[in-house]
Amino acid sequence: MRKQTKKLLSWVLTGAMVLGLAGNVNFASVKADDETTAPATKEIPVTGDDITLNLTDDQWTYNGGNGNGDCRIQIGNEWGNWTYPASMAGASYTAVKVTFTASNVADALKAAGKSSVQAGLCFNGGAGEDHWEIGGKDCTDATIDKDGTYTVSFTPNAVAKFAEFFAVRIPDLDSTVTNEDNNIKNVIKFSDVSVEYTPVVDTITVGEDVELNLTDDQWTYNGGNGNGDCRIQIGNEWGNWAYPASMAGASYYAVEVTFTASNVADALKAAGKSSVQAGLCFNGGAGEDHWEIGGKDCTDATIDKDGTYTVSFTPNAVAKF
């Protein structure tokens, strides 16, 4: 049988070691087609590559055009007839940041009687809540105290959307703005405005997490090929090591393996190491294989003493055991 039709999942340590090990597996399973037997489900976003937009001067404005003299970098305002850049309009995202260069800062701060001011994002459509004031939940603001480049951001715990309004605001400088003839003599000046966001390109439906507390006969130290690997091997069709029944062939969105390691001091001494890295190795990983630890979307563990450790894999798409 060709190699690509087989499956492997193991936890591997760098270096030759002998440890006392015990472990369990936790994974978020993708919903089965048969809804009568599927577990409770939830929607998980699938994200694409980050999108960066370097805005031209006509793609943002200082204020909302409502005569209130707001000091802002307004990027979208459907109420104020200010259209988003095409790729942002209505897009869903899981993270966004705006970077800009500020100049004339000293004059603007002097006019406002401030030594520094805060800039932050204001918007609606923010993962179930609106942010009309800066300093909102899951937002990172910027302290402006001199000419320079600044970044403000929003990273919610759920999917957000570019809705009717999205802007960077600096409320403490509102009083320095005049709308009569767009006079910006004492106003902070902006340039090189860019937006970077992580778009949501799809969603998948996953079931409740499945946790397996493995018995000693459900994993092995090595692949049975005489190479002496130090691993917790959970599945290896090439090495005739069967997965636990609920894992075999299952699709998943996230997986972690937790284990207790003992006899670590003696093993490290024998290997001449002060610590070693543990990580997941597998194929079927959302379009790519991970034959070495430290793979993309993986979280490894540094083992330096007896204790409990966790290694994990959280791809941006569906993977399979």
CSV table of C-alpha atoms in Angstrom, one decimal:
chain,number,residue,atom,x,y,z
A,1,MET,CA,0.0,0.0,0.0
A,2,ARG,CA,1.3,3.5,-0.8
A,3,LYS,CA,2.6,5.5,2.0
A,4,GLN,CA,0.2,8.4,1.6
A,5,THR,CA,-2.8,6.1,2.3
A,6,LYS,CA,-1.5,5.3,5.8
A,7,LYS,CA,-1.9,7.3,9.0
A,8,LEU,CA,0.4,8.1,11.9
A,9,LEU,CA,0.1,10.1,15.1
A,10,SER,CA,2.8,10.0,17.7
A,11,TRP,CA,4.4,12.2,20.3
A,12,VAL,CA,8.2,12.3,19.9
A,13,LEU,CA,11.1,13.5,22.0
A,14,THR,CA,14.4,14.7,20.6
A,15,GLY,CA,17.3,12.7,22.0
A,16,ALA,CA,17.6,9.1,23.2
A,17,MET,CA,15.7,8.9,26.5
A,18,VAL,CA,14.0,6.4,28.7
A,19,LEU,CA,11.0,7.8,30.6
A,20,GLY,CA,8.1,6.5,32.6
A,21,LEU,CA,5.0,7.8,30.7
A,22,ALA,CA,1.2,7.8,30.9
A,23,GLY,CA,-1.1,9.9,28.8
A,24,ASN,CA,-4.5,10.9,27.4
A,25,VAL,CA,-5.8,12.5,24.2
A,26,ASN,CA,-8.4,15.3,23.8
A,27,PHE,CA,-9.7,16.3,20.4
A,28,ALA,CA,-12.5,18.4,18.9
A,29,SER,CA,-14.2,16.1,16.5
A,30,VAL,CA,-15.9,17.2,13.2
A,31,LYS,CA,-19.6,16.6,13.2
A,32,ALA,CA,-20.8,13.3,11.7
A,33,ASP,CA,-23.3,13.2,8.8
A,34,ASP,CA,-25.8,11.3,10.9
A,35,GLU,CA,-27.3,13.9,13.1
A,36,THR,CA,-29.1,11.3,15.2
A,37,THR,CA,-25.8,10.0,16.6
A,38,ALA,CA,-23.7,13.2,16.4
A,39,PRO,CA,-22.7,14.9,19.6
A,40,ALA,CA,-23.6,18.5,20.4
A,41,THR,CA,-22.1,20.8,17.9
A,42,LYS,CA,-20.6,24.3,17.5
A,43,GLU,CA,-19.5,26.4,14.5
A,44,ILE,CA,-15.7,27.0,14.1
A,45,PRO,CA,-14.4,29.6,11.7
A,46,VAL,CA,-11.9,28.7,9.1
A,47,THR,CA,-9.5,31.6,8.4
A,48,GLY,CA,-7.6,32.6,5.3
A,49,ASP,CA,-4.3,34.3,4.9
A,50,ASP,CA,-4.0,37.8,6.4
A,51,ILE,CA,-5.1,40.6,4.1
A,52,THR,CA,-3.2,43.9,4.2
A,53,LEU,CA,-4.7,47.1,2.7
A,54,ASN,CA,-2.5,50.1,2.2
A,55,LEU,CA,-5.1,52.8,2.1
A,56,THR,CA,-4.9,55.8,-0.2
A,57,ASP,CA,-5.8,59.2,1.2
A,58,ASP,CA,-9.3,59.0,-0.3
A,59,GLN,CA,-10.1,55.7,1.5
A,60,TRP,CA,-10.3,57.3,5.0
A,61,THR,CA,-11.4,60.6,6.5
A,62,TYR,CA,-10.6,62.7,9.6
A,63,ASN,CA,-14.2,62.8,10.8
A,64,GLY,CA,-17.8,61.6,10.3
A,65,GLY,CA,-19.0,64.7,8.5
A,66,ASN,CA,-21.6,65.4,11.2
A,67,GLY,CA,-20.1,68.6,12.4
A,68,ASN,CA,-18.9,67.2,15.8
A,69,GLY,CA,-15.2,67.7,15.0
A,70,ASP,CA,-14.2,64.1,15.9
A,71,CYS,CA,-10.5,63.3,15.5
A,72,ARG,CA,-10.5,59.9,13.8
A,73,ILE,CA,-9.3,57.8,11.0
A,74,GLN,CA,-12.7,56.8,9.7
A,75,ILE,CA,-12.5,53.8,7.3
A,76,GLY,CA,-16.1,52.8,7.1
A,77,ASN,CA,-19.3,54.6,8.0
A,78,GLU,CA,-22.5,53.6,6.2
A,79,TRP,CA,-24.5,56.1,8.3
A,80,GLY,CA,-22.2,58.9,7.2
A,81,ASN,CA,-22.0,57.7,3.6
A,82,TRP,CA,-18.3,56.7,3.9
A,83,THR,CA,-17.8,53.5,2.0
A,84,TYR,CA,-15.4,50.8,3.1
A,85,PRO,CA,-12.6,49.6,0.8
A,86,ALA,CA,-14.1,46.9,-1.4
A,87,SER,CA,-12.5,43.8,0.3
A,88,MET,CA,-13.5,45.0,3.8
A,89,ALA,CA,-17.1,45.8,3.2
A,90,GLY,CA,-19.2,43.2,5.1
A,91,ALA,CA,-16.2,40.8,5.6
A,92,SER,CA,-16.0,38.6,8.6
A,93,TYR,CA,-12.7,38.4,10.5
A,94,THR,CA,-11.0,37.1,13.7
A,95,ALA,CA,-8.4,39.8,14.1
A,96,VAL,CA,-7.8,43.3,12.8
A,97,LYS,CA,-5.2,46.0,13.3
A,98,VAL,CA,-4.7,49.5,11.9
A,99,THR,CA,-1.3,51.0,11.6
A,100,PHE,CA,-0.7,54.7,10.8
A,101,THR,CA,1.9,57.4,11.0
A,102,ALA,CA,1.1,60.5,13.1
A,103,SER,CA,2.8,63.8,12.6
A,104,ASN,CA,2.3,67.4,13.9
A,105,VAL,CA,1.8,65.6,17.3
A,106,ALA,CA,3.5,68.3,19.4
A,107,ASP,CA,1.3,71.1,18.1
A,108,ALA,CA,-1.9,69.0,18.4
A,109,LEU,CA,-1.0,68.0,22.0
A,110,LYS,CA,-0.2,71.6,22.9
A,111,ALA,CA,-3.6,72.8,21.5
A,112,ALA,CA,-5.4,70.2,23.5
A,113,GLY,CA,-3.4,70.8,26.7
A,114,LYS,CA,-2.2,67.2,26.8
A,115,SER,CA,1.1,65.4,27.2
A,116,SER,CA,-0.2,62.3,25.4
A,117,VAL,CA,-3.5,60.9,24.1
A,118,GLN,CA,-5.0,57.5,23.6
A,119,ALA,CA,-5.9,56.1,20.1
A,120,GLY,CA,-8.2,53.1,19.8
A,121,LEU,CA,-10.7,51.4,17.5
A,122,CYS,CA,-14.4,52.1,17.6
A,123,PHE,CA,-16.8,50.0,15.6
A,124,ASN,CA,-19.9,47.8,15.6
A,125,GLY,CA,-20.3,44.2,14.6
A,126,GLY,CA,-17.6,43.2,17.0
A,127,ALA,CA,-18.3,39.6,17.9
A,128,GLY,CA,-21.6,40.2,19.6
A,129,GLU,CA,-20.8,43.7,21.0
A,130,ASP,CA,-20.3,47.2,19.8
A,131,HIS,CA,-17.3,49.4,20.8
A,132,TRP,CA,-18.3,53.1,20.7
A,133,GLU,CA,-15.6,54.2,23.1
A,134,ILE,CA,-11.9,53.4,22.9
A,135,GLY,CA,-10.4,50.9,25.3
A,136,GLY,CA,-13.0,48.2,24.4
A,137,LYS,CA,-12.8,44.6,25.3
A,138,ASP,CA,-10.2,42.6,23.4
A,139,CYS,CA,-8.8,45.9,22.0
A,140,THR,CA,-5.2,47.2,22.2
A,141,ASP,CA,-4.9,50.9,22.1
A,142,ALA,CA,-1.9,53.2,21.5
A,143,THR,CA,-0.4,56.0,23.5
A,144,ILE,CA,0.5,58.9,21.1
A,145,ASP,CA,3.1,61.3,22.6
A,146,LYS,CA,5.3,62.2,19.6
A,147,ASP,CA,5.5,61.9,15.8
A,148,GLY,CA,5.8,58.2,14.8
A,149,THR,CA,4.1,55.0,13.7
A,150,TYR,CA,1.4,53.5,15.8
A,151,THR,CA,-0.8,50.4,15.8
A,152,VAL,CA,-4.3,49.7,17.3
A,153,SER,CA,-5.9,46.3,17.2
A,154,PHE,CA,-8.9,44.1,18.0
A,155,THR,CA,-8.7,40.3,18.5
A,156,PRO,CA,-12.1,38.9,19.6
A,157,ASN,CA,-12.8,35.5,20.9
A,158,ALA,CA,-15.4,35.0,18.2
A,159,VAL,CA,-16.0,36.0,14.6
A,160,ALA,CA,-16.5,39.8,14.1
A,161,LYS,CA,-17.7,41.7,11.0
A,162,PHE,CA,-17.0,45.0,9.4
A,163,ALA,CA,-20.5,46.4,9.9
A,164,GLU,CA,-21.9,50.0,9.6
A,165,PHE,CA,-19.0,51.7,11.3
A,166,PHE,CA,-15.2,51.2,11.8
A,167,ALA,CA,-12.7,53.9,12.8
A,168,VAL,CA,-9.6,54.8,14.8
A,169,ARG,CA,-10.6,57.5,17.3
A,170,ILE,CA,-8.6,59.9,19.4
A,171,PRO,CA,-11.3,61.5,21.6
A,172,ASP,CA,-8.9,63.8,23.6
A,173,LEU,CA,-8.1,65.6,20.3
A,174,ASP,CA,-11.6,66.2,19.2
A,175,SER,CA,-11.5,69.8,20.5
A,176,THR,CA,-8.6,70.6,18.1
A,177,VAL,CA,-10.6,69.8,15.0
A,178,THR,CA,-12.5,72.4,13.0
A,179,ASN,CA,-14.9,71.3,10.2
A,180,GLU,CA,-15.6,74.8,8.7
A,181,ASP,CA,-12.9,74.5,6.1
A,182,ASN,CA,-11.1,71.3,7.2
A,183,ASN,CA,-8.5,73.5,8.8
A,184,ILE,CA,-5.9,71.2,10.3
A,185,LYS,CA,-3.3,73.6,11.5
A,186,ASN,CA,-3.3,72.3,15.1
A,187,VAL,CA,-4.6,68.8,14.3
A,188,ILE,CA,-2.6,65.7,14.4
A,189,LYS,CA,-1.9,64.6,10.8
A,190,PHE,CA,-2.2,61.0,9.6
A,191,SER,CA,-0.5,59.2,6.7
A,192,ASP,CA,0.5,55.7,5.6
A,193,VAL,CA,-2.7,54.2,7.0
A,194,SER,CA,-2.9,50.4,6.6
A,195,VAL,CA,-5.4,47.8,7.7
A,196,GLU,CA,-4.5,44.1,8.3
A,197,TYR,CA,-7.1,41.6,9.1
A,198,THR,CA,-7.6,37.8,9.2
A,199,PRO,CA,-10.6,36.9,7.1
A,200,VAL,CA,-13.0,34.1,7.8
A,201,VAL,CA,-13.4,32.1,4.6
A,202,ASP,CA,-15.5,29.2,5.8
A,203,THR,CA,-17.0,27.6,8.9
A,204,ILE,CA,-17.0,24.0,10.0
A,205,THR,CA,-19.3,22.2,12.5
A,206,VAL,CA,-17.6,20.4,15.3
A,207,GLY,CA,-18.8,18.2,18.1
A,208,GLU,CA,-18.1,18.3,21.8
A,209,ASP,CA,-14.5,17.5,22.7
A,210,VAL,CA,-13.7,13.8,23.0
A,211,GLU,CA,-11.4,12.8,25.8
A,212,LEU,CA,-9.6,9.4,25.9
A,213,ASN,CA,-7.7,8.3,28.9
A,214,LEU,CA,-5.4,5.7,27.3
A,215,THR,CA,-4.6,2.4,28.9
A,216,ASP,CA,-1.0,1.2,28.7
A,217,ASP,CA,-1.9,-1.2,25.8
A,218,GLN,CA,-3.2,1.7,23.7
A,219,TRP,CA,0.2,3.4,23.1
A,220,THR,CA,3.8,2.3,22.7
A,221,TYR,CA,7.2,3.8,23.2
A,222,ASN,CA,8.4,3.3,19.6
A,223,GLY,CA,7.4,2.4,16.1
A,224,GLY,CA,8.5,-1.2,16.2
A,225,ASN,CA,11.1,-0.6,13.5
A,226,GLY,CA,14.2,-1.0,15.6
A,227,ASN,CA,15.1,2.7,15.6
A,228,GLY,CA,14.6,3.2,19.3
A,229,ASP,CA,12.4,6.3,19.0
A,230,CYS,CA,11.3,7.8,22.2
A,231,ARG,CA,7.6,8.4,21.6
A,232,ILE,CA,4.1,7.9,22.7
A,233,GLN,CA,2.8,6.3,19.6
A,234,ILE,CA,-0.9,6.3,19.4
A,235,GLY,CA,-1.5,5.2,15.8
A,236,ASN,CA,0.7,3.8,13.1
A,237,GLU,CA,-0.8,1.8,10.3
A,238,TRP,CA,2.7,1.2,8.8
A,239,GLY,CA,3.9,-0.2,12.1
A,240,ASN,CA,0.7,-2.2,12.7
A,241,TRP,CA,-0.3,-0.1,15.7
A,242,ALA,CA,-4.0,0.5,15.7
A,243,TYR,CA,-5.6,3.7,16.9
A,244,PRO,CA,-8.2,3.7,19.7
A,245,ALA,CA,-11.5,2.9,18.1
A,246,SER,CA,-13.0,6.4,18.4
A,247,MET,CA,-9.9,8.0,16.8
A,248,ALA,CA,-9.4,5.8,13.8
A,249,GLY,CA,-10.1,7.8,10.7
A,250,ALA,CA,-11.8,10.6,12.6
A,251,SER,CA,-11.7,14.2,11.4
A,252,TYR,CA,-10.9,16.9,13.9
A,253,TYR,CA,-10.2,20.6,14.3
A,254,ALA,CA,-7.9,20.5,17.3
A,255,VAL,CA,-6.0,17.8,19.3
A,256,GLU,CA,-3.9,17.7,22.4
A,257,VAL,CA,-2.0,15.0,24.1
A,258,THR,CA,-1.4,15.3,27.9
A,259,PHE,CA,1.0,12.9,29.6
A,260,THR,CA,2.9,12.5,32.8
A,261,ALA,CA,6.7,12.0,32.6
A,262,SER,CA,8.8,10.5,35.4
A,263,ASN,CA,12.5,9.4,35.7
A,264,VAL,CA,13.3,12.6,33.8
A,265,ALA,CA,16.4,13.5,35.7
A,266,ASP,CA,18.1,10.1,34.9
A,267,ALA,CA,17.0,10.3,31.3
A,268,LEU,CA,18.3,13.8,30.8
A,269,LYS,CA,21.6,12.9,32.4
A,270,ALA,CA,22.0,9.8,30.1
A,271,ALA,CA,21.3,12.0,27.1
A,272,GLY,CA,23.6,14.8,28.3
A,273,LYS,CA,20.8,17.3,28.1
A,274,SER,CA,19.3,19.8,30.6
A,275,SER,CA,15.9,19.7,28.8
A,276,VAL,CA,14.3,18.3,25.7
A,277,GLN,CA,11.4,19.2,23.4
A,278,ALA,CA,8.3,17.1,22.9
A,279,GLY,CA,5.9,17.6,20.0
A,280,LEU,CA,3.4,15.9,17.8
A,281,CYS,CA,4.4,14.1,14.6
A,282,PHE,CA,1.6,13.0,12.2
A,283,ASN,CA,0.2,13.0,8.7
A,284,GLY,CA,-3.3,14.0,7.6
A,285,GLY,CA,-2.7,17.4,9.2
A,286,ALA,CA,-5.0,19.8,7.3
A,287,GLY,CA,-3.2,19.4,4.0
A,288,GLU,CA,0.3,18.9,5.3
A,289,ASP,CA,2.3,16.3,7.2
A,290,HIS,CA,4.4,16.9,10.3
A,291,TRP,CA,7.4,14.5,10.4
A,292,GLU,CA,9.4,16.7,12.7
A,293,ILE,CA,8.4,18.3,16.0
A,294,GLY,CA,7.9,22.1,16.0
A,295,GLY,CA,5.4,21.9,13.0
A,296,LYS,CA,3.1,24.7,11.9
A,297,ASP,CA,0.1,25.3,14.3
A,298,CYS,CA,1.7,22.9,16.8
A,299,THR,CA,2.5,23.7,20.5
A,300,ASP,CA,5.4,21.8,21.9
A,301,ALA,CA,6.5,21.2,25.5
A,302,THR,CA,9.9,21.6,27.2
A,303,ILE,CA,10.6,18.7,29.5
A,304,ASP,CA,13.1,19.4,32.2
A,305,LYS,CA,11.7,17.6,35.3
A,306,ASP,CA,9.1,15.0,36.4
A,307,GLY,CA,5.6,16.4,35.7
A,308,THR,CA,2.6,16.6,33.5
A,309,TYR,CA,2.9,18.1,30.0
A,310,THR,CA,0.7,18.9,27.0
A,311,VAL,CA,1.4,19.1,23.3
A,312,SER,CA,-1.2,20.2,20.8
A,313,PHE,CA,-2.1,20.9,17.2
A,314,THR,CA,-4.7,23.5,16.1
A,315,PRO,CA,-4.9,23.8,12.3
A,316,ASN,CA,-6.9,26.4,10.3
A,317,ALA,CA,-8.8,23.6,8.5
A,318,VAL,CA,-10.0,20.1,9.1
A,319,ALA,CA,-7.4,17.5,9.8
A,320,LYS,CA,-7.7,13.7,10.1
A,321,PHE,CA,-6.2,10.9,12.1
